[in-house]
Coordinates of C-alpha atoms in Angstrom, one line a residue:
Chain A
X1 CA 0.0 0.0 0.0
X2 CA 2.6 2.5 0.5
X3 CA 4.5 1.4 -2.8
X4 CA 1.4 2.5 -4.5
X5 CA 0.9 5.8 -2.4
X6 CA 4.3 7.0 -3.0
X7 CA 3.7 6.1 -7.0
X8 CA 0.3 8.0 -7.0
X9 CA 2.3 10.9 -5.5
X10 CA 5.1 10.7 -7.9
X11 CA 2.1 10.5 -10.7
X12 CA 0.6 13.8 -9.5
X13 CA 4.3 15.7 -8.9
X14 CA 4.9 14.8 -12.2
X15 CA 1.9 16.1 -13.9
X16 CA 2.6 19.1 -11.8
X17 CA 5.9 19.4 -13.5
X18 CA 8.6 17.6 -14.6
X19 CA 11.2 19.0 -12.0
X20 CA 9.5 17.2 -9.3
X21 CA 10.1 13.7 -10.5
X22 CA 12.9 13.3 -8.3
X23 CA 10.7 13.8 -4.8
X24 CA 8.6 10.7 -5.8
X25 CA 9.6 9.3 -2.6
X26 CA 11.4 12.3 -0.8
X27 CA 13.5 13.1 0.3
X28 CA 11.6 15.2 2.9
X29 CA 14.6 17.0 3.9
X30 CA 18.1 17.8 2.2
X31 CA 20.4 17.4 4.3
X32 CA 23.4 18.1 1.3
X33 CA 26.5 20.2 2.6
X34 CA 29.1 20.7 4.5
X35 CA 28.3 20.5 8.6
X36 CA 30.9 21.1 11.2
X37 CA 30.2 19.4 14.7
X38 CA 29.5 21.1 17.6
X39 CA 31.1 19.4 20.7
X40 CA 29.5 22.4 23.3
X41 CA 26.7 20.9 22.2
X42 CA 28.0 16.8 22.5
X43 CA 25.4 14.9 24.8
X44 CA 28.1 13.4 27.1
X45 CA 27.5 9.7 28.0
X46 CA 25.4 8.3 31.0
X47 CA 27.9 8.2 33.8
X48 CA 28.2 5.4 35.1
X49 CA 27.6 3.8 31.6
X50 CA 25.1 0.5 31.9
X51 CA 28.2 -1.9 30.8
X52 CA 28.2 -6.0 31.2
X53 CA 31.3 -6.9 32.8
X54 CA 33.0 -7.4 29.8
X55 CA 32.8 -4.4 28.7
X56 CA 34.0 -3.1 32.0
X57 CA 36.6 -5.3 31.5
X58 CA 37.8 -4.0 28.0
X59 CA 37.1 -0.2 29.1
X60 CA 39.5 -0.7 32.1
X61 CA 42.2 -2.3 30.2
X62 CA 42.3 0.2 27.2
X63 CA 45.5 1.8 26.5
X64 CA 45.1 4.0 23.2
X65 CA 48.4 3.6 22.0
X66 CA 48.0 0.2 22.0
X67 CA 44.4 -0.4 21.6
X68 CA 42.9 2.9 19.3
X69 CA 42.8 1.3 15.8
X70 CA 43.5 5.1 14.6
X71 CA 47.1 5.1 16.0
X72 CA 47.5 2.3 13.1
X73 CA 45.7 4.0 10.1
X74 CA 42.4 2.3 10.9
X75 CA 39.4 4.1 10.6
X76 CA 37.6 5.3 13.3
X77 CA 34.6 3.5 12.2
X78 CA 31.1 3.5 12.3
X79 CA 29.5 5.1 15.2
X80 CA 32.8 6.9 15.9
X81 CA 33.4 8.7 13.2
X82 CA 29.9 10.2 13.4
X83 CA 30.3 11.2 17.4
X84 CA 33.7 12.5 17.2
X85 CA 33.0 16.1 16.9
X86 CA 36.7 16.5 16.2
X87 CA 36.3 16.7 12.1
X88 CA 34.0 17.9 8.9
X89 CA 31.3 15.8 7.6
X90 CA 29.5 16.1 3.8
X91 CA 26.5 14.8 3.0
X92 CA 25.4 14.0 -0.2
X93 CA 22.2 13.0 -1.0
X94 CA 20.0 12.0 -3.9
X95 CA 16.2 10.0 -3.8
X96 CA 17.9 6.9 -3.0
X97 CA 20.7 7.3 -0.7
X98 CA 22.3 9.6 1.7
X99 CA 26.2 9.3 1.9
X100 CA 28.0 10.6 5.2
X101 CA 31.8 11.5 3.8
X102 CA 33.5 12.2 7.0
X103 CA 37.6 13.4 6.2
X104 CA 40.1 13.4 9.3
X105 CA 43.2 15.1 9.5
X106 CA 46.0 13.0 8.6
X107 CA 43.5 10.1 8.3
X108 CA 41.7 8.3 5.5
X109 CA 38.2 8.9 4.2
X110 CA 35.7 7.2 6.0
X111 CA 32.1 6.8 4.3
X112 CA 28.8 5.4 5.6
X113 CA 26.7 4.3 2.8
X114 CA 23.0 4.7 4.4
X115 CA 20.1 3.4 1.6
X116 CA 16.7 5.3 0.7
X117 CA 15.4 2.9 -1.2
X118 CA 12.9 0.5 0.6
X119 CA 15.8 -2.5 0.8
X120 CA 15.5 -4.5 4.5
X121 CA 19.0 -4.6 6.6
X122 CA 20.5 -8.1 5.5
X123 CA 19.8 -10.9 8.4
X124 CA 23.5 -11.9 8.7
X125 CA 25.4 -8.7 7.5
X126 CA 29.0 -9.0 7.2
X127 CA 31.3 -7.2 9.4
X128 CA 32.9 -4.0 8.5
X129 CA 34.2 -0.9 9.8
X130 CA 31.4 1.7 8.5
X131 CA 28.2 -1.1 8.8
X132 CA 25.8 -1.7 6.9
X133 CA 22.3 1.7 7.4
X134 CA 19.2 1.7 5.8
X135 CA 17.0 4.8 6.2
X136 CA 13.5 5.5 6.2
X137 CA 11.5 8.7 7.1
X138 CA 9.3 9.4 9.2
X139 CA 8.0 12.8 8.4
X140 CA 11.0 15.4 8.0
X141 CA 13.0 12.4 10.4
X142 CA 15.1 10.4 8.9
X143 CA 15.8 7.3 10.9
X144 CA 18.5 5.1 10.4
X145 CA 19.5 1.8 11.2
X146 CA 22.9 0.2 11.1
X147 CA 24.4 -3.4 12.1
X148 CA 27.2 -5.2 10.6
X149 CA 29.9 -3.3 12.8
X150 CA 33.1 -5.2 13.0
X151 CA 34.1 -5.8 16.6
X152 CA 37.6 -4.0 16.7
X153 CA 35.7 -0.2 16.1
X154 CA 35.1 1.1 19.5
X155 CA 32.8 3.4 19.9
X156 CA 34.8 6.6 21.9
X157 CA 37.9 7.5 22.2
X158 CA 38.3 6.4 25.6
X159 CA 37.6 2.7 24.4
X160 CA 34.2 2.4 24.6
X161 CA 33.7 -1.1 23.4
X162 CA 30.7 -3.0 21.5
X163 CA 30.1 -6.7 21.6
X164 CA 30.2 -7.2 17.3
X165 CA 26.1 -7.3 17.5
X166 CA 25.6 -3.6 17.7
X167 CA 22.8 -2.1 16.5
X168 CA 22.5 1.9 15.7
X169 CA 19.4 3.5 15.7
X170 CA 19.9 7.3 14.5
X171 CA 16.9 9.9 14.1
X172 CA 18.4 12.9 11.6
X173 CA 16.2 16.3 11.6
X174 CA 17.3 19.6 10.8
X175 CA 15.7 22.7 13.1
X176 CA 16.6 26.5 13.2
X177 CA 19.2 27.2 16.3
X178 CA 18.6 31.2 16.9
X179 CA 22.8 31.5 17.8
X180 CA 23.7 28.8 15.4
X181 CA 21.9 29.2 12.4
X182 CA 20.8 25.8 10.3
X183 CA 21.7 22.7 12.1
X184 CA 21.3 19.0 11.9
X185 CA 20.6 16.3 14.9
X186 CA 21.9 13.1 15.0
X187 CA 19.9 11.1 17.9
X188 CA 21.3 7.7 18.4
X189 CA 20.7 4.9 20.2
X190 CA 22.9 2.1 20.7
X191 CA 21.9 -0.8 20.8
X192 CA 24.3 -4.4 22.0
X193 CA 22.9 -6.7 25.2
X194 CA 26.6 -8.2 24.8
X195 CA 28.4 -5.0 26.0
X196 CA 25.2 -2.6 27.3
X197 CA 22.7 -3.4 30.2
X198 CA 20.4 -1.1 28.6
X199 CA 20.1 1.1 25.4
X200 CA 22.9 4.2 25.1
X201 CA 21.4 7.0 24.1
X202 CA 23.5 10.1 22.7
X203 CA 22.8 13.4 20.5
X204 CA 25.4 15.2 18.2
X205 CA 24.6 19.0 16.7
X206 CA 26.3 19.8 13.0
X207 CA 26.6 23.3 12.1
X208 CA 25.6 24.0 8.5
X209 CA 29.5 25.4 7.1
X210 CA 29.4 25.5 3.5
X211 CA 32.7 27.1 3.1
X212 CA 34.7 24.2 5.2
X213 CA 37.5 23.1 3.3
X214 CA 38.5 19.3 3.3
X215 CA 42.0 18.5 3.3
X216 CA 43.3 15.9 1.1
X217 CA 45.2 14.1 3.8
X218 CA 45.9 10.2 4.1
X219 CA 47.0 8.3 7.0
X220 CA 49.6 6.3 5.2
X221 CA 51.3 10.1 4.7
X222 CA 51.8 9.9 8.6
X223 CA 53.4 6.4 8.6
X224 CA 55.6 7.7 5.5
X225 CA 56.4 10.6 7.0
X226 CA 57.9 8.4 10.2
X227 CA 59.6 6.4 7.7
X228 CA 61.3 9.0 6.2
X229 CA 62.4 10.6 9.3
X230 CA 63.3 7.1 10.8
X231 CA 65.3 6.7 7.3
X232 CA 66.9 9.7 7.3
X233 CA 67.8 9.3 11.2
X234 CA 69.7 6.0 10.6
X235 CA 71.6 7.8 7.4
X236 CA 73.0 10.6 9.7
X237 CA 73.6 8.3 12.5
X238 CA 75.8 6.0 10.1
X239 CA 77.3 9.1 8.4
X240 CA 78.4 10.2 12.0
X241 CA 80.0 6.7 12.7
X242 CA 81.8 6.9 9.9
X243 CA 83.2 9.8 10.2
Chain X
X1 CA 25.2 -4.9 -3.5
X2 CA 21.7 -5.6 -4.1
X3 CA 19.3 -6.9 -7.2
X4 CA 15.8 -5.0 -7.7
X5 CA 12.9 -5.8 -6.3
X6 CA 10.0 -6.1 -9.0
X7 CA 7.9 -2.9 -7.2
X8 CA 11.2 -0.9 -7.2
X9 CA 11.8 -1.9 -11.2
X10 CA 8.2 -1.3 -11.4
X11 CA 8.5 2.2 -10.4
X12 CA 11.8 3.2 -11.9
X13 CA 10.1 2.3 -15.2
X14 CA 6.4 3.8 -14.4
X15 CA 8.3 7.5 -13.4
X16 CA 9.9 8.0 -17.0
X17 CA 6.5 6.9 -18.8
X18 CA 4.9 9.3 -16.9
X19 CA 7.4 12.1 -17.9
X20 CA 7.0 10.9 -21.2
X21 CA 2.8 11.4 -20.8
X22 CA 3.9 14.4 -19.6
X23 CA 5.9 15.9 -22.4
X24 CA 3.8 14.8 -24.8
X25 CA 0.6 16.5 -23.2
X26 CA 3.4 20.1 -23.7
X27 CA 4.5 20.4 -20.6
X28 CA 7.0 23.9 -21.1
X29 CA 8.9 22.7 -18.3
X30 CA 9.7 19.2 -19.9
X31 CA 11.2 21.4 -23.2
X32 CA 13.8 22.9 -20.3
X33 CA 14.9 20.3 -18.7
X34 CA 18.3 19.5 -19.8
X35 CA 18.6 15.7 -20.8
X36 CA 22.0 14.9 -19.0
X37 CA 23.0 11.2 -19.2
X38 CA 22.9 9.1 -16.1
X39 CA 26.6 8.4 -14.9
X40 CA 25.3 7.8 -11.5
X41 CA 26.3 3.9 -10.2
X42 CA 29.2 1.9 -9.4
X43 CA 31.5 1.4 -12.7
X44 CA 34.7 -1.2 -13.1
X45 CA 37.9 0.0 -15.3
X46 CA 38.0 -1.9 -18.8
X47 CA 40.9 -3.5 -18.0
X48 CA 41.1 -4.4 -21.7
X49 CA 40.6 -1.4 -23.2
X50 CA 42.7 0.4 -21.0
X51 CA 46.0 -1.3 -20.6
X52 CA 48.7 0.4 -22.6
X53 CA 47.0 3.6 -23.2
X54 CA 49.6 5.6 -21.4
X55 CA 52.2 6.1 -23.6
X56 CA 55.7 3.7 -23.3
X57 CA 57.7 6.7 -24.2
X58 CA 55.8 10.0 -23.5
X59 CA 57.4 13.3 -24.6
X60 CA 59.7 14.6 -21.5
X61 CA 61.0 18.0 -21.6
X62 CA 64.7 18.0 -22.2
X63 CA 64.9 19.3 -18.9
X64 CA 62.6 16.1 -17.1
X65 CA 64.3 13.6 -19.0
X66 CA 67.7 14.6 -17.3
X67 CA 66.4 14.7 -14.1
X68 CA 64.8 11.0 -14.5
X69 CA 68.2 9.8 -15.5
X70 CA 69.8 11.8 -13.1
X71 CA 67.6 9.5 -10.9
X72 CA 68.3 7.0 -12.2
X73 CA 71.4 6.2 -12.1
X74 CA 71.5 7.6 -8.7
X75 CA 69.0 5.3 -6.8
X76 CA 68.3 1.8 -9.5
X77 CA 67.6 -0.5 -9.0
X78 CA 64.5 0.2 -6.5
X79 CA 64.5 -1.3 -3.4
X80 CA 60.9 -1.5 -3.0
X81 CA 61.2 -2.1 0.8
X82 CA 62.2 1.5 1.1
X83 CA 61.8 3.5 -1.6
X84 CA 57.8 2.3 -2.8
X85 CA 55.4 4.5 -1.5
X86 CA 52.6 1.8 -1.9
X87 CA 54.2 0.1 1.0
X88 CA 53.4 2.7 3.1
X89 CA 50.2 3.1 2.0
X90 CA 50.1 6.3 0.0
X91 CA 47.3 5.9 -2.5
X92 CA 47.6 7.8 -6.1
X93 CA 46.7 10.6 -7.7
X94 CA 45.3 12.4 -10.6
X95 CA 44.8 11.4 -13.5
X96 CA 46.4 7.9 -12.8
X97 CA 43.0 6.9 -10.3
X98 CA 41.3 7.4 -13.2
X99 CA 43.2 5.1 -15.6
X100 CA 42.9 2.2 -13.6
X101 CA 43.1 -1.4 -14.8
X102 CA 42.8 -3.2 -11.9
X103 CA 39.4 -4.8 -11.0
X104 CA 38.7 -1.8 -8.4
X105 CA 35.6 -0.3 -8.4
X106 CA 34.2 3.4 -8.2
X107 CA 31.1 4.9 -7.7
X108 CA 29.5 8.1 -9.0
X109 CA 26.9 10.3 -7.0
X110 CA 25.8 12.5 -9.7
X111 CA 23.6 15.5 -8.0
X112 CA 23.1 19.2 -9.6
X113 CA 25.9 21.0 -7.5
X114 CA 28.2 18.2 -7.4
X115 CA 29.7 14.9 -8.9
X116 CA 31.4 12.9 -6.2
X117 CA 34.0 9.7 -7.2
X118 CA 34.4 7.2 -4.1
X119 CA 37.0 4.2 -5.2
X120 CA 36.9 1.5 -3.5
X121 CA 41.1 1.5 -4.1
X122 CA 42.2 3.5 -1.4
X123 CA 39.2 4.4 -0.6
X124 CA 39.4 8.2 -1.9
X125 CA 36.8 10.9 -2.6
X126 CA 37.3 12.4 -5.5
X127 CA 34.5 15.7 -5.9
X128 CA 33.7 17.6 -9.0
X129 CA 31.9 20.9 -8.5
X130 CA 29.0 21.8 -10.7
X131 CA 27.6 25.6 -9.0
X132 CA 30.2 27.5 -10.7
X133 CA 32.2 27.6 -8.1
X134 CA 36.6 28.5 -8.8
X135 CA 39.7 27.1 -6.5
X136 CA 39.7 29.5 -3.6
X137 CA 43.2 31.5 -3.6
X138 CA 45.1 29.5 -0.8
X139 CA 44.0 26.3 -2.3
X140 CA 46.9 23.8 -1.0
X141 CA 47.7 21.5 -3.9
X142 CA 46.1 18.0 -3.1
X143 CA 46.0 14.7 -4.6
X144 CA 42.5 14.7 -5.8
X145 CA 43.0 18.4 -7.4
X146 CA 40.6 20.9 -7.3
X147 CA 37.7 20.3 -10.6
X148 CA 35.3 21.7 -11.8
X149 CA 32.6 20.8 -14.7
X150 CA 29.8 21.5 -16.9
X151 CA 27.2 19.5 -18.7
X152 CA 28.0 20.4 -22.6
X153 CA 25.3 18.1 -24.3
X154 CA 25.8 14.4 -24.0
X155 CA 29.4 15.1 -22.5
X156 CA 30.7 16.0 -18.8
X157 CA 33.4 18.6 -19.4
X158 CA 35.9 18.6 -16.1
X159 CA 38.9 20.6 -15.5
X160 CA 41.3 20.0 -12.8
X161 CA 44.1 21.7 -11.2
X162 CA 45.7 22.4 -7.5
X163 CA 47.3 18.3 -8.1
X164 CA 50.3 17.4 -6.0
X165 CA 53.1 17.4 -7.9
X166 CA 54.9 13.5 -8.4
X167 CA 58.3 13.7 -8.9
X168 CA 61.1 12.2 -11.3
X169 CA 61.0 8.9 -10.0
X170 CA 57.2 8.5 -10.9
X171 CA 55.9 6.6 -13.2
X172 CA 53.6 9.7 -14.2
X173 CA 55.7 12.9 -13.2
X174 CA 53.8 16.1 -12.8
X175 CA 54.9 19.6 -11.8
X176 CA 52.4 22.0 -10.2
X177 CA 51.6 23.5 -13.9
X178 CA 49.5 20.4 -14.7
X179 CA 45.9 20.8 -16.3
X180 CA 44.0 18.0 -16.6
X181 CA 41.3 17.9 -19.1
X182 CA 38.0 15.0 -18.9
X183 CA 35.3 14.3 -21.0
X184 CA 33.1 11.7 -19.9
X185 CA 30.3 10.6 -21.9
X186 CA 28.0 7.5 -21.9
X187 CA 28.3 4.8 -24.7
X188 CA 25.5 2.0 -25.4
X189 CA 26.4 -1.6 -25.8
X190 CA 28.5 -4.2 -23.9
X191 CA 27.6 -6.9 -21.6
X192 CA 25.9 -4.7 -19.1
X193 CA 24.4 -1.8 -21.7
X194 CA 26.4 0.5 -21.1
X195 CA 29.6 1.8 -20.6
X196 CA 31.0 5.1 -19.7
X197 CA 34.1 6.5 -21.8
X198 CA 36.6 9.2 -20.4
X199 CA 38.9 11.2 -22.6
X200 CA 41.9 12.1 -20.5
X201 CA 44.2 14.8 -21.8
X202 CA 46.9 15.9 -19.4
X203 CA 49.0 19.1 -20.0
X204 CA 51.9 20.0 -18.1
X205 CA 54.4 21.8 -20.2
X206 CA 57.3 21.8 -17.3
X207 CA 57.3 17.8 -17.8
X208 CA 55.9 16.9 -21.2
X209 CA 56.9 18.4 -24.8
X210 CA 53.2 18.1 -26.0
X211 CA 49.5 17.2 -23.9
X212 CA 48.9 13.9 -23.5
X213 CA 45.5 12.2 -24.6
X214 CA 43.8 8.9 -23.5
X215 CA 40.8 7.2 -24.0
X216 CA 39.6 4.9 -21.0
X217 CA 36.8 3.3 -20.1
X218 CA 34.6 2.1 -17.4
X219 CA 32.1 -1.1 -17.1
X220 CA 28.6 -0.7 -15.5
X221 CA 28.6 -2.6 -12.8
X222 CA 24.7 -2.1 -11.1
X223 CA 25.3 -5.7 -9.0
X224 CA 28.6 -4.7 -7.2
X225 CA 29.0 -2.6 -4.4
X226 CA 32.3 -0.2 -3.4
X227 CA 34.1 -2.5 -0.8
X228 CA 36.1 -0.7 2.3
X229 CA 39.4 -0.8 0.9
X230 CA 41.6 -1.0 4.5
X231 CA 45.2 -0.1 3.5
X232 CA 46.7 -1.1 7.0
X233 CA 44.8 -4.0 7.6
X234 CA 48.0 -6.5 7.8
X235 CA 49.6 -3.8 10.4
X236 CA 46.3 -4.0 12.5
X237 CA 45.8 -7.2 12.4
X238 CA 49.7 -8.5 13.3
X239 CA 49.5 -6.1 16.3
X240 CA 46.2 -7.9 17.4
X241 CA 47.7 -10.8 17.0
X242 CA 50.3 -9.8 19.6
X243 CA 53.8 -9.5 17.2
X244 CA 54.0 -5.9 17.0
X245 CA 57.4 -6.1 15.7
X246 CA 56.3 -7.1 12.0
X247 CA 55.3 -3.4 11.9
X248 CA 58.2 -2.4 9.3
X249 CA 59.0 1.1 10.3
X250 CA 58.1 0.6 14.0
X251 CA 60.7 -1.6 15.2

């Protein structure tokens, strides 16, 4: 029934006018552009957080430097790189999908792939580091769900872990902030009875910031970079031996 | 990665026939509305058609072809372990990600304001602005460039600037003079419909006598999907695995 509501809309947009064909099934709202976070505005995390044991266990023994898949060039991953607040995010969005392109410093692209067009989340997803979203609205709300998380992404910096059965509920509006100007919401939920005794819940604000610049940087420039130096180190230490 | 559903392939072919109702009934609107072809979807390099394009021999400047020998006989033969910056993870740049052979996918978001290239080989976004837009003045030079484009007919003119320079040793040397010229345009036929063709010419007078032109092309692809394309994924995993000292410039 709602297959053939949406078509009898799309019939009547386009005898409006042909422009319209594209809103045959929204998008309600655009969310396209360039959005900067806004940690003053981060919901910070229940404290204490509802954690099994092992997750207590994991948070307690987390050491970045050994344990932060970004000090090896691994991506922040998916919820991470959307509750960060530390870098820009683009979204790009056409009828059928909405693309988050999130672009670290001195980091590699990171890209959630979230699909508008009536497709069910797979029943055993495979594991990756940006899951697997599906979105559907719910008047200007979009709401997005995404599983298929592989277990090394944590979810914070401080080592918030998940159990590899995670599931992300997000609810994306836009609304008018009267300091701010145009700014997006991201509600999410967490969901993951392995590592959480009961649902997280959390809320990120993205300024609208057309004018952001990406920079083109890649991790692998950082690992070169230590190369180079650790190259050019050992030169200059033989030279002096030599000498 | 995902087939269509019969209701979704029922809409995507009821909204055109409708235009078509539409345009026949004299809608003005339908006469304005520029008939771009559809580039969006995920698309696979020709490997066939486009091995060899680059020329063997291309035309150095005097002044580049001394500096590669100078190279050359200077640092050959490559120690790979050291001097290749594929170890270390550094992806490429333009126009070699867009004269790929390899069975790597990209996809193409295709919306008014902007074309966007995600490739799944080092996972890189690669944006082409539509709105008119020019490089600001303190653009940093990048590996992606700065483009722009415009719709001109059937074709998708791009121009692109603002690319890192590669040096000597590169297979493709570029200086910070280089203008890169595409024209993508869609072409019926193949096993999948349709393929898309992109006319590459590179000039760069500081390192080549005369521009360079190639012709590549891209597969439709509607059943595969971009994969994540985790560069340091053997790093990761070895220091999961506990033997941190397999990390080659961590010892």
């Amino acid at each position: 029934m709602l297959r053939l509501s949406t078509l009898l809309v799309g019939t009547l947009m386009t005898l409006v006018g042909c422009g319209s064909v594209q809103t045959e099934r929204g998008p309600a709202v655009d969310f396209s552009g360039r959005w900067l976070p806004d940690p003053s505005q981060a919901q910070p995390w229940p404290d204490p957080l509802p954690l099994t044991p092992e997750a207590r266990a994991r948070v307690a023994e987390f050491v970045p430097e050994q344990h932060d898949p970004t000090h090896f060039c691994m991506p922040f991953g998916t919820p991470r790189n959307t509750l960060a607040t530390e870098f820009p995010m683009e979204i790009v969005q056409t009828p059928e999908r909405l693309t988050m392109i999130f672009q670290p410093d001195l980091s590699n692209a990171e890209v959630r792939r979230i699909h508008l067009d009536g497709r069910g989340l797979p029943a055993e997803p495979d594991a990756g580091w940006f899951g697997t979203s599906v979105g559907r609205w719910e008047g200007s709300t979009l709401v997005i769900e995404t599983v298929g998380i592989d277990p090394d992404v944590i979810v914070s910096s401080n080592g918030l872990p998940h159990s590899g059965a995670l599931r992300i509920v997000e609810r994306l509006s836009l609304v008018q902030d009267p300091q701010r100007g145009r700014t997006l919401v991201d509600e999410m939920t967490l969901e993951d009875p392995g590592a959480y005794t009961e649902p997280l819940r959390t809320r990120r604000y993205f300024t609208w910031a057309p004018g952001v610049q990406f920079r083109d940087s890649h991790c692998g420039e950082r690992l070169w970079i230590e190369k180079l130096w650790r190259d050019r180190l050992e030169e200059h230490a033989s030279k002096a031996r030599s000498e | 990665m995902s087939g269509q559903s019969p209701s979704r392939l029922g809409r995507t072919l009821a909204v055109p026939a409708l235009v078509l109702i539409a345009c026949i009934a004299g809608k003005p609107a339908c006469a304005e509305a520029p008939a771009r072809p559809d580039i969006a979807g995920v698309w696979l390099p020709d490997g066939r058609r486009n091995a060899g394009q680059w020329p063997k021999n291309p035309p150095f400047t005097d002044a580049m072809k001394r500096a590669r020998e100078a190279w050359a006989q200077k640092a050959m033969p490559i120690d790979f372990e050291i001097d290749d910056e594929n170890t270390s993870c550094m992806p490429g740049t333009m126009p070699g990600i867009m004269m790929g052979i390899a069975q790597y996918p990209f996809e193409i978001i295709s919306t008014p304001s902007q074309v966007v290239i995600l490739t799944e080989i080092y996972g890189l976004v690669r944006r082409i602005h539509l709105d008119g837009r020019s490089a600001p003045p303190e653009l940093l030079p990048s590996r992606m460039g700065f483009s722009t484009g415009r719709w001109e007919g059937e074709a998708l003119l791009v121009e692109t600037t603002h690319v890192q320079p590669q040096s000597e040793r590169a297979n493709r040397p570029s200086s910070g003079a280089m203008r890169i010229v595409e024209r993508f345009t869609l072409e019926p036929g193949g096993a999948a419909g349709k393929a898309l063709s992109n006319e590459i010419t590179v000039y760069d007078s500081v390192v080549y006598k005369e521009p360079i032109t190639v012709r590549m092309y891209y597969k439709w692809a509607p059943d595969v999907s971009v994969g994540e394309y985790l560069c340091q994924q053997d790093i990761w995993d070895q220091h999961m695995d506990g033997n941190r000292s397999e990390i080659p410039w961590r010892k």
